[in-house]
Short mmCIF file of C-alpha atoms in Angstrom, two decimals:
data_model
loop_
_atom_site.label_atom_id
_atom_site.label_comp_id
_atom_site.label_asym_id
_atom_site.label_seq_id
_atom_site.Cartn_x
_atom_site.Cartn_y
_atom_site.Cartn_z
CA UNK O 1 -4.41 -6.25 -9.47
CA UNK O 2 -7.48 -5.62 -11.08
CA UNK O 3 -9.33 -9.08 -12.58
CA UNK O 4 -10.04 -9.78 -15.77
CA UNK O 5 -13.28 -10.07 -15.81
CA UNK O 6 -13.57 -7.08 -14.82
CA UNK O 7 -11.55 -5.65 -17.55
CA UNK O 8 -13.43 -7.73 -20.40
CA UNK O 9 -16.84 -6.31 -19.03
CA UNK O 10 -16.24 -2.90 -18.44
CA UNK O 11 -13.40 -1.92 -21.41
CA UNK O 12 -14.11 1.87 -22.02
CA UNK O 13 -14.21 2.55 -18.18
CA UNK O 14 -11.17 0.77 -17.77
CA UNK O 15 -9.58 2.86 -20.05
CA UNK O 16 -10.69 6.49 -18.90
CA UNK O 17 -9.94 5.75 -15.85
CA UNK O 18 -5.88 5.03 -16.28
CA UNK O 19 -6.51 8.17 -18.12
CA UNK O 20 -7.74 10.11 -15.03
CA UNK O 21 -4.39 8.09 -13.50
CA UNK O 22 -2.09 9.40 -16.99
CA UNK O 23 -1.63 5.88 -17.19
CA UNK O 24 1.58 5.65 -19.75
CA UNK O 25 0.43 2.32 -21.58
CA UNK O 26 -3.24 1.91 -23.22
CA UNK O 27 -3.30 -0.48 -25.54
CA UNK O 28 -2.21 -3.36 -22.53
CA UNK O 29 -6.43 -2.76 -21.77
CA UNK O 30 -6.69 -4.87 -25.26
CA UNK O 31 -3.53 -6.94 -25.38
CA UNK O 32 -5.22 -8.03 -21.77
CA UNK O 33 -8.80 -8.79 -23.42
CA UNK O 34 -7.35 -10.86 -26.63
CA UNK O 35 -5.19 -13.16 -24.18
CA UNK O 36 -8.06 -13.60 -22.47
CA UNK O 37 -10.11 -14.44 -25.36
CA UNK O 38 -7.02 -17.32 -26.38
CA UNK O 39 -7.19 -18.30 -22.77
CA UNK O 40 -10.64 -18.93 -23.34
CA UNK O 41 -10.31 -20.76 -26.28
CA UNK O 42 -8.02 -22.78 -25.67
CA UNK O 43 -9.05 -24.02 -22.22
CA UNK O 44 -12.47 -25.06 -23.94
CA UNK O 45 -10.47 -26.99 -26.49
CA UNK O 46 -8.46 -28.70 -23.62
CA UNK O 47 -12.62 -29.20 -22.32
CA UNK O 48 -13.70 -30.27 -24.90
CA UNK O 49 -10.67 -33.24 -25.77
CA UNK O 50 -10.60 -33.96 -21.87
CA UNK O 51 -14.58 -34.68 -22.19
CA UNK O 52 -14.03 -36.77 -26.00
CA UNK O 53 -11.33 -39.03 -24.04
CA UNK O 54 -13.73 -39.07 -20.12
CA UNK O 55 -16.51 -40.60 -22.46
CA UNK O 56 -14.47 -43.07 -24.38
CA UNK O 57 -12.48 -44.13 -21.06
CA UNK O 58 -16.44 -45.05 -20.02
CA UNK O 59 -17.08 -46.86 -23.05
CA UNK O 60 -13.96 -49.11 -23.30
CA UNK O 61 -14.94 -49.97 -19.99
CA UNK O 62 -18.16 -50.79 -21.21
CA UNK O 63 -16.47 -53.00 -24.13
CA UNK O 64 -14.41 -54.46 -21.82
CA UNK O 65 -17.35 -55.74 -19.58
CA UNK O 66 -19.88 -57.13 -22.87
CA UNK O 67 -16.59 -58.59 -23.71
CA UNK O 68 -16.04 -56.95 -26.98
CA UNK O 69 -12.61 -56.71 -27.13
CA UNK O 70 -11.85 -56.14 -30.12
CA UNK O 71 -13.65 -52.73 -30.17
CA UNK O 72 -12.33 -51.71 -26.78
CA UNK O 73 -8.86 -51.92 -28.71
CA UNK O 74 -10.04 -49.90 -31.69
CA UNK O 75 -10.87 -46.97 -29.67
CA UNK O 76 -7.79 -47.63 -27.09
CA UNK O 77 -5.35 -46.90 -30.28
CA UNK O 78 -6.75 -43.65 -30.66
CA UNK O 79 -6.01 -42.20 -26.46
CA UNK O 80 -2.75 -41.01 -27.59
CA UNK O 81 -4.05 -38.94 -29.95
CA UNK O 82 -6.10 -37.75 -27.41
CA UNK O 83 -3.36 -37.60 -24.26
CA UNK O 84 -0.88 -35.63 -26.74
CA UNK O 85 -3.85 -32.86 -27.55
CA UNK O 86 -4.42 -32.22 -23.94
CA UNK O 87 -0.56 -31.46 -22.80
CA UNK O 88 -0.82 -29.64 -26.12
CA UNK O 89 -3.35 -26.48 -25.01
CA UNK O 90 -2.08 -27.05 -21.26
CA UNK O 91 1.34 -25.93 -22.62
CA UNK O 92 -0.85 -23.56 -24.68
CA UNK O 93 -2.96 -22.30 -21.68
CA UNK O 94 -0.02 -21.93 -18.94
CA UNK O 95 2.27 -19.86 -21.55
CA UNK O 96 -0.74 -17.65 -22.49
CA UNK O 97 -2.04 -17.52 -19.10
CA UNK O 98 1.63 -15.93 -17.82
CA UNK O 99 1.48 -13.67 -20.56
CA UNK O 100 -1.29 -12.60 -19.46
CA UNK O 101 -0.76 -12.34 -15.62
CA UNK O 102 2.39 -10.31 -16.94
CA UNK O 103 0.67 -8.14 -18.79
CA UNK O 104 -2.01 -7.69 -15.84
CA UNK O 105 0.27 -6.27 -13.14
CA UNK O 106 1.60 -3.62 -15.48
CA UNK O 107 -1.52 -2.44 -15.17
CA UNK O 108 -2.56 0.33 -12.05
CA UNK O 109 -5.63 0.28 -9.88
CA UNK O 110 -8.39 2.32 -11.23
CA UNK O 111 -9.03 5.63 -9.34
CA UNK O 112 -11.79 6.35 -7.85
CA UNK O 113 -14.44 8.93 -9.89
CA UNK O 114 -14.01 11.73 -7.10
CA UNK O 115 -9.99 11.43 -8.20
CA UNK O 116 -9.12 14.51 -9.76
CA UNK O 117 -7.32 14.91 -13.13
CA UNK O 118 -3.63 16.13 -12.67
CA UNK O 119 -0.37 15.56 -13.30
CA UNK O 120 1.45 16.97 -10.57
CA UNK O 121 1.18 17.73 -6.52
CA UNK O 122 0.34 21.54 -7.24
CA UNK O 123 -2.48 19.70 -9.35
CA UNK O 124 -3.89 18.33 -5.33
CA UNK O 125 -7.17 19.07 -4.29
CA UNK O 126 -6.88 20.54 -1.18
CA UNK O 127 -10.20 18.91 0.91
CA UNK O 128 -9.94 21.64 4.10
CA UNK O 129 -7.46 23.23 6.15
CA UNK O 130 -7.52 22.70 10.27
CA UNK O 131 -5.76 24.84 12.60
CA UNK O 132 -4.16 28.03 12.62
CA UNK O 133 -1.01 29.17 11.16
CA UNK O 134 1.88 30.22 14.78
CA UNK O 135 3.51 33.53 13.70
CA UNK O 136 7.39 32.79 14.87
CA UNK O 137 9.74 35.34 15.72
CA UNK O 138 11.86 37.27 12.61
CA UNK O 139 14.90 34.66 14.88
CA UNK O 140 12.85 31.84 14.77
CA UNK O 141 14.96 29.05 13.60
CA UNK O 142 14.11 25.56 11.32
CA UNK O 143 14.35 22.54 13.53
CA UNK O 144 17.94 21.01 12.00
CA UNK O 145 19.35 24.28 13.88
CA UNK O 146 16.90 23.55 16.85
CA UNK O 147 17.99 20.18 16.60
CA UNK O 148 21.87 21.37 16.92
CA UNK O 149 21.21 23.91 19.58
CA UNK O 150 19.21 21.75 21.47
CA UNK O 151 21.45 18.35 21.37
CA UNK O 152 18.35 15.95 19.95
CA UNK O 153 19.42 14.99 16.96
CA UNK O 154 22.72 14.43 15.05
CA UNK O 155 22.46 14.46 11.75
CA UNK O 156 26.54 14.73 10.97
CA UNK O 157 26.59 11.29 13.60
CA UNK O 158 24.76 9.45 10.77
CA UNK O 159 26.73 9.54 7.93
CA UNK O 160 29.61 9.22 9.47
CA UNK O 161 27.46 5.35 11.26
CA UNK O 162 25.72 5.00 8.40
CA UNK O 163 25.23 7.74 5.19
CA UNK O 164 23.63 10.39 4.79
CA UNK O 165 19.42 10.27 5.78
CA UNK O 166 20.47 8.15 8.77
CA UNK O 167 19.60 10.12 11.50
CA UNK O 168 20.70 9.76 15.04
CA UNK O 169 18.00 10.77 18.28
CA UNK O 170 19.27 11.96 21.23
CA UNK O 171 17.92 13.24 24.70
CA UNK O 172 15.55 14.63 25.09
CA UNK O 173 15.32 14.26 21.29
CA UNK O 174 15.06 10.66 20.77
CA UNK O 175 12.36 10.44 24.47
CA UNK O 176 10.33 13.37 22.39
CA UNK O 177 10.40 10.59 19.14
CA UNK O 178 9.18 7.15 21.69
CA UNK O 179 6.54 9.36 23.12
CA UNK O 180 4.79 9.98 20.23
CA UNK O 181 5.55 6.34 18.94
CA UNK O 182 3.87 5.18 22.28
CA UNK O 183 1.47 8.08 21.71
CA UNK O 184 0.19 7.44 17.95
CA UNK O 185 -0.02 3.28 19.66
CA UNK O 186 -2.47 3.88 22.15
CA UNK O 187 -4.58 5.88 20.30
CA UNK O 188 -4.72 3.67 17.38
CA UNK O 189 -5.45 0.99 20.37
CA UNK O 190 -8.31 3.22 21.33
CA UNK O 191 -9.89 2.79 18.37
CA UNK O 192 -10.22 -0.67 17.96
CA UNK O 193 -7.01 -2.03 16.24
CA UNK O 194 -4.85 -4.58 17.71
CA UNK O 195 -1.16 -4.10 18.01
CA UNK O 196 1.14 -6.06 16.13
CA UNK O 197 5.18 -6.04 16.18
CA UNK O 198 6.54 -7.64 12.86
CA UNK O 199 9.29 -8.73 10.76
CA UNK O 200 10.99 -5.53 9.11
CA UNK O 201 12.49 -7.39 5.68
CA UNK O 202 10.02 -9.35 3.82
CA UNK O 203 10.03 -11.68 1.18
CA UNK O 204 8.52 -10.43 -2.46
CA UNK O 205 5.55 -12.27 -1.98
CA UNK O 206 4.68 -9.65 0.16
CA UNK O 207 6.33 -6.88 -1.84
CA UNK O 208 4.24 -8.30 -4.41
CA UNK O 209 0.57 -8.74 -2.93
CA UNK O 210 0.66 -4.71 -1.39
CA UNK O 211 1.99 -3.54 -5.30
CA UNK O 212 5.22 -2.14 -4.11
CA UNK O 213 6.41 -4.71 -6.44
CA UNK O 214 7.23 -4.81 -9.50
CA UNK O 215 6.43 -0.89 -9.27
CA UNK O 216 8.78 0.71 -6.83
CA UNK O 217 11.83 -1.88 -6.23
CA UNK O 218 14.08 1.15 -7.30
CA UNK O 219 12.72 3.26 -4.22
CA UNK O 220 13.14 -0.02 -1.50
CA UNK O 221 16.64 -1.40 -0.17
CA UNK O 222 17.14 -5.05 -1.62
CA UNK O 223 18.73 -7.85 0.66
CA UNK O 224 20.63 -9.68 -1.94
CA UNK O 225 21.90 -12.75 0.00
CA UNK O 226 18.76 -13.59 1.29
CA UNK O 227 16.98 -12.01 -1.38
CA UNK O 228 14.56 -9.93 1.05
CA UNK O 229 13.59 -6.01 1.22
CA UNK O 230 14.03 -4.10 4.46
CA UNK O 231 10.21 -2.77 4.71
CA UNK O 232 8.79 0.99 2.92
CA UNK O 233 6.10 0.59 5.22
CA UNK O 234 4.64 -1.58 7.55
CA UNK O 235 1.73 -1.23 5.60
CA UNK O 236 3.32 -4.62 3.96
CA UNK O 237 3.94 -6.68 6.48
CA UNK O 238 0.52 -6.20 8.14
CA UNK O 239 -1.57 -6.39 5.40
CA UNK O 240 0.73 -9.99 4.47
CA UNK O 241 -0.72 -11.18 7.41
CA UNK O 242 -3.71 -11.95 5.50
CA UNK O 243 -2.83 -13.57 2.58
CA UNK O 244 -4.37 -16.50 1.28
CA UNK O 245 -6.60 -15.76 4.12
CA UNK O 246 -10.50 -16.61 3.99
CA UNK O 247 -12.44 -14.51 7.00
CA UNK O 248 -15.41 -14.87 8.09
CA UNK O 249 -17.76 -12.58 7.54
CA UNK O 250 -18.37 -12.23 11.31
CA UNK O 251 -14.34 -10.98 11.97
CA UNK O 252 -14.56 -8.19 9.10
CA UNK O 253 -13.62 -5.53 9.71
CA UNK O 254 -10.41 -6.37 10.69
CA UNK O 255 -7.92 -3.90 12.04
CA UNK O 256 -4.69 -3.71 13.02
CA UNK O 257 -1.28 -0.99 14.19
CA UNK O 258 1.87 -1.49 14.11
CA UNK O 259 5.19 0.73 14.98
CA UNK O 260 7.91 0.32 12.53
CA UNK O 261 10.83 1.76 11.10
CA UNK O 262 10.77 2.27 7.16
CA UNK O 263 13.35 2.60 4.83
CA UNK O 264 13.08 4.33 1.30
CA UNK O 265 16.21 4.85 -0.89
CA UNK O 266 14.22 8.35 -2.10
CA UNK O 267 16.51 7.18 -5.01
CA UNK O 268 17.25 10.76 -6.97
CA UNK O 269 16.38 13.24 -3.82
CA UNK O 270 17.82 15.76 -3.13
CA UNK O 271 18.18 20.47 -2.69
CA UNK O 272 17.18 22.60 0.28
CA UNK O 273 13.99 20.80 1.17
CA UNK O 274 14.96 17.40 1.69
CA UNK O 275 17.24 18.93 4.34
CA UNK O 276 17.07 17.97 7.91
CA UNK O 277 14.53 15.94 8.74
CA UNK O 278 12.35 16.55 5.68
CA UNK O 279 12.91 13.02 3.87
CA UNK O 280 14.78 10.47 5.87
CA UNK O 281 16.19 6.92 4.66
CA UNK O 282 15.27 6.14 7.65
CA UNK O 283 12.34 6.61 9.50
CA UNK O 284 9.58 4.97 12.42
CA UNK O 285 6.05 5.30 11.55
CA UNK O 286 2.86 4.12 13.60
CA UNK O 287 0.91 2.33 10.71
CA UNK O 288 -3.24 1.28 10.87
CA UNK O 289 -4.64 -1.33 8.35
CA UNK O 290 -7.84 -2.19 7.96
CA UNK O 291 -10.11 -5.40 5.83
CA UNK O 292 -13.11 -4.79 5.45
CA UNK O 293 -16.25 -5.43 3.65
CA UNK O 294 -16.35 -3.87 0.53
CA UNK O 295 -19.64 -1.53 1.03
CA UNK O 296 -17.27 0.10 3.84
CA UNK O 297 -14.38 0.67 2.23
CA UNK O 298 -15.45 4.01 1.47
CA UNK O 299 -16.94 5.07 4.99
CA UNK O 300 -13.75 3.71 6.52
CA UNK O 301 -11.43 5.51 4.69
CA UNK O 302 -13.49 8.51 6.22
CA UNK O 303 -13.23 7.13 9.50
CA UNK O 304 -9.46 7.05 9.21
CA UNK O 305 -8.68 10.15 7.83
CA UNK O 306 -10.79 11.92 10.90
CA UNK O 307 -8.16 9.52 13.64
CA UNK O 308 -4.95 10.79 12.19
CA UNK O 309 -6.58 14.60 11.93
CA UNK O 310 -7.82 13.69 15.24
CA UNK O 311 -4.31 13.07 15.89
CA UNK O 312 -3.10 16.60 14.74
CA UNK O 313 -5.19 17.71 15.63
CA UNK O 314 -4.30 17.16 19.63
CA UNK O 315 -0.60 18.08 19.56
CA UNK O 316 -2.25 21.17 18.31
CA UNK O 317 -0.46 21.08 14.70
CA UNK O 318 -2.43 23.06 11.93
CA UNK O 319 -2.60 20.88 8.78
CA UNK O 320 -4.78 20.95 5.59
CA UNK O 321 -6.01 17.48 3.65
CA UNK O 322 -5.98 16.36 0.06
CA UNK O 323 -7.37 14.76 -2.17
CA UNK O 324 -4.29 13.50 -4.57
CA UNK O 325 -5.24 13.62 -8.23
CA UNK O 326 -4.23 10.24 -10.48
CA UNK O 327 -0.64 12.24 -11.36
CA UNK O 328 0.03 12.08 -8.33
CA UNK O 329 -1.69 8.58 -6.95
CA UNK O 330 0.12 5.14 -5.99
CA UNK O 331 -0.17 2.64 -8.08
CA UNK O 332 -2.20 0.92 -6.25
CA UNK O 333 -4.23 3.16 -4.47
CA UNK O 334 -8.29 3.68 -6.00
CA UNK O 335 -8.45 6.89 -3.29
CA UNK O 336 -6.11 8.29 -1.04
CA UNK O 337 -5.44 10.96 1.33
CA UNK O 338 -2.43 13.18 2.76
CA UNK O 339 -2.94 15.32 5.56
CA UNK O 340 0.17 17.79 5.85
CA UNK O 341 1.71 19.98 8.67
CA UNK O 342 2.51 23.47 8.18
CA UNK O 343 6.16 24.30 8.84
CA UNK O 344 6.07 27.60 10.80
CA UNK O 345 10.24 27.75 10.36
CA UNK O 346 10.36 27.22 6.45
CA UNK O 347 6.39 28.45 5.39
CA UNK O 348 5.48 25.19 3.90
CA UNK O 349 3.42 22.31 3.82
CA UNK O 350 5.44 19.03 5.54
CA UNK O 351 3.44 15.69 4.51
CA UNK O 352 3.20 14.12 7.16
CA UNK O 353 0.17 11.03 6.74
CA UNK O 354 -0.84 9.45 3.05
CA UNK O 355 -4.55 7.26 3.58
CA UNK O 356 -5.36 5.09 1.37
CA UNK O 357 -8.14 2.56 -0.48
CA UNK O 358 -6.80 0.08 -2.08
CA UNK O 359 -10.43 -2.30 -3.18
CA UNK O 360 -9.84 -5.24 -4.40
CA UNK O 361 -6.47 -4.37 -5.77
CA UNK O 362 -4.19 -5.29 -3.43
CA UNK O 363 -6.83 -8.62 -2.08
CA UNK O 364 -6.31 -9.79 -5.10
CA UNK O 365 -3.11 -9.92 -5.56
CA UNK O 366 -2.86 -11.93 -2.04
CA UNK O 367 -5.89 -13.96 -2.71
CA UNK O 368 -7.62 -12.03 0.37
CA UNK O 369 -10.77 -13.25 0.17
CA UNK O 370 -14.02 -12.97 2.87
CA UNK O 371 -17.28 -15.90 3.16
CA UNK O 372 -20.49 -13.45 2.31
CA UNK O 373 -23.47 -14.28 4.04
CA UNK O 374 -24.32 -16.40 0.98
CA UNK O 375 -21.25 -18.58 1.59
CA UNK O 376 -19.76 -17.33 -0.94
CA UNK O 377 -16.34 -17.00 -1.18
CA UNK O 378 -15.68 -12.94 -2.84
CA UNK O 379 -12.52 -10.51 -2.65
CA UNK O 380 -12.44 -8.27 0.09
CA UNK O 381 -11.15 -4.11 0.04
CA UNK O 382 -8.32 -2.99 2.00
CA UNK O 383 -6.52 0.31 3.37
CA UNK O 384 -3.67 1.96 5.30
CA UNK O 385 -2.48 4.58 6.80
CA UNK O 386 0.28 6.68 8.68
CA UNK O 387 -0.72 6.90 11.55
CA UNK O 388 1.55 8.59 12.23
CA UNK O 389 4.73 9.77 10.24
CA UNK O 390 7.52 10.48 12.61
CA UNK O 391 9.92 12.99 10.51
CA UNK O 392 7.79 15.60 9.75
CA UNK O 393 5.71 16.13 12.79
CA UNK O 394 9.24 16.38 14.84
CA UNK O 395 9.79 18.59 12.96
CA UNK O 396 7.45 20.90 12.95
CA UNK O 397 6.49 20.16 16.56
CA UNK O 398 9.84 21.49 17.35
CA UNK O 399 9.15 24.57 14.29
CA UNK O 400 5.97 25.80 16.37
CA UNK O 401 6.52 25.60 18.87
CA UNK O 402 9.64 27.29 19.61
CA UNK O 403 9.99 29.86 22.43
CA UNK O 404 12.18 32.13 24.03
CA UNK O 405 12.39 29.60 26.86
CA UNK O 406 13.42 26.78 24.84
CA UNK O 407 9.97 24.37 22.97
CA UNK O 408 6.74 23.87 24.77
CA UNK O 409 5.61 20.16 24.74
CA UNK O 410 2.06 19.00 23.32
CA UNK O 411 0.06 17.85 26.68
CA UNK O 412 -0.82 15.09 25.41
CA UNK O 413 2.47 14.16 25.19
CA UNK O 414 3.53 15.21 28.47
CA UNK O 415 2.55 11.79 30.25
CA UNK O 416 4.39 10.43 28.08
CA UNK O 417 7.86 12.76 27.89
CA UNK O 418 7.61 13.17 31.57
CA UNK O 419 8.14 16.96 30.68
CA UNK O 420 7.37 20.05 29.31
CA UNK O 421 9.85 22.72 27.99
CA UNK O 422 12.62 21.31 25.62
CA UNK O 423 15.48 23.93 27.44
#
């Protein structure tokens, strides 16, 4: 959530940056400033009446001590009107603050100055490409056919048990899944992240804190009877560990990682591009989260991007890094890098990670602060990233490493899988 003071002091810049994100309600900016004017005016009026009432109370006390009861009673007769005025201003202030809050939560985060303009994924900026695109034989299979051939994943069994988008991993497919999770967690710990195991359901306050709510409620599974949401990513519970927390300066950066299943409704997703593992309603992911000093957040973003790229390089997967354009960014992000791997059998790029800097957008909602060198509290910056999401990693590993003998397991995974081939 943006800070009102920043919006007031930087109106033109706010409107300019919101335009980069293709925000459709720029009039909200002026409405927020007008409501803040009203809030300030009401607060001043209430403070003035309160000051007058407090001064009168002291005067009444002095008059009573000096035996001037009549004069004291005369002033005391006015206190009822002051109390009514204070209540009236208090009620008006509460209504104005609530209206202001409801407007503020509709504003997305402002994109960083480096974010390119654009509306669609095709307008994202390619930052770099790495690795060699494999050339497969003409009879190469897509991952869903490889999964059936080697009895790795049963999509139809998942449909029977739950529905489309809930696959059942079997045999070496299940072992490969577990190997990747353990490898990603181990690499995150080597990079200084502390592992946590978090709940798979969160309350509304948690969803709001990380800006999934009220923006993405239609994409989240909701357990109505308990008013809880299944997590779309471990970012939500891990970041909310710091809700209403004031950290010491020497506790920054706070670095955590965690593996969870993730649940996404993916409403409206259909067609050939979502076949197999390309888009699921339930999938596993290892998430990395950092809470950092504001001066360090963009340096940290590059470090987190480098960590994800190191994982892709170690797996031997060709990949590219995209800087998302304003129209393709998330509601709360100031800058997002997407990492995509090349699917050799499908002949297209598949997103496997997003790494984002939220600056103070989440921390303002979370009331996540730290005490700086001067002893004053200020909002921290939050960042998170997929390191990595498994389905499309599995898809590209199967497709890119298929041979006449079978599927070759990357060397770094063999200590985890305990096998070198799927055959």
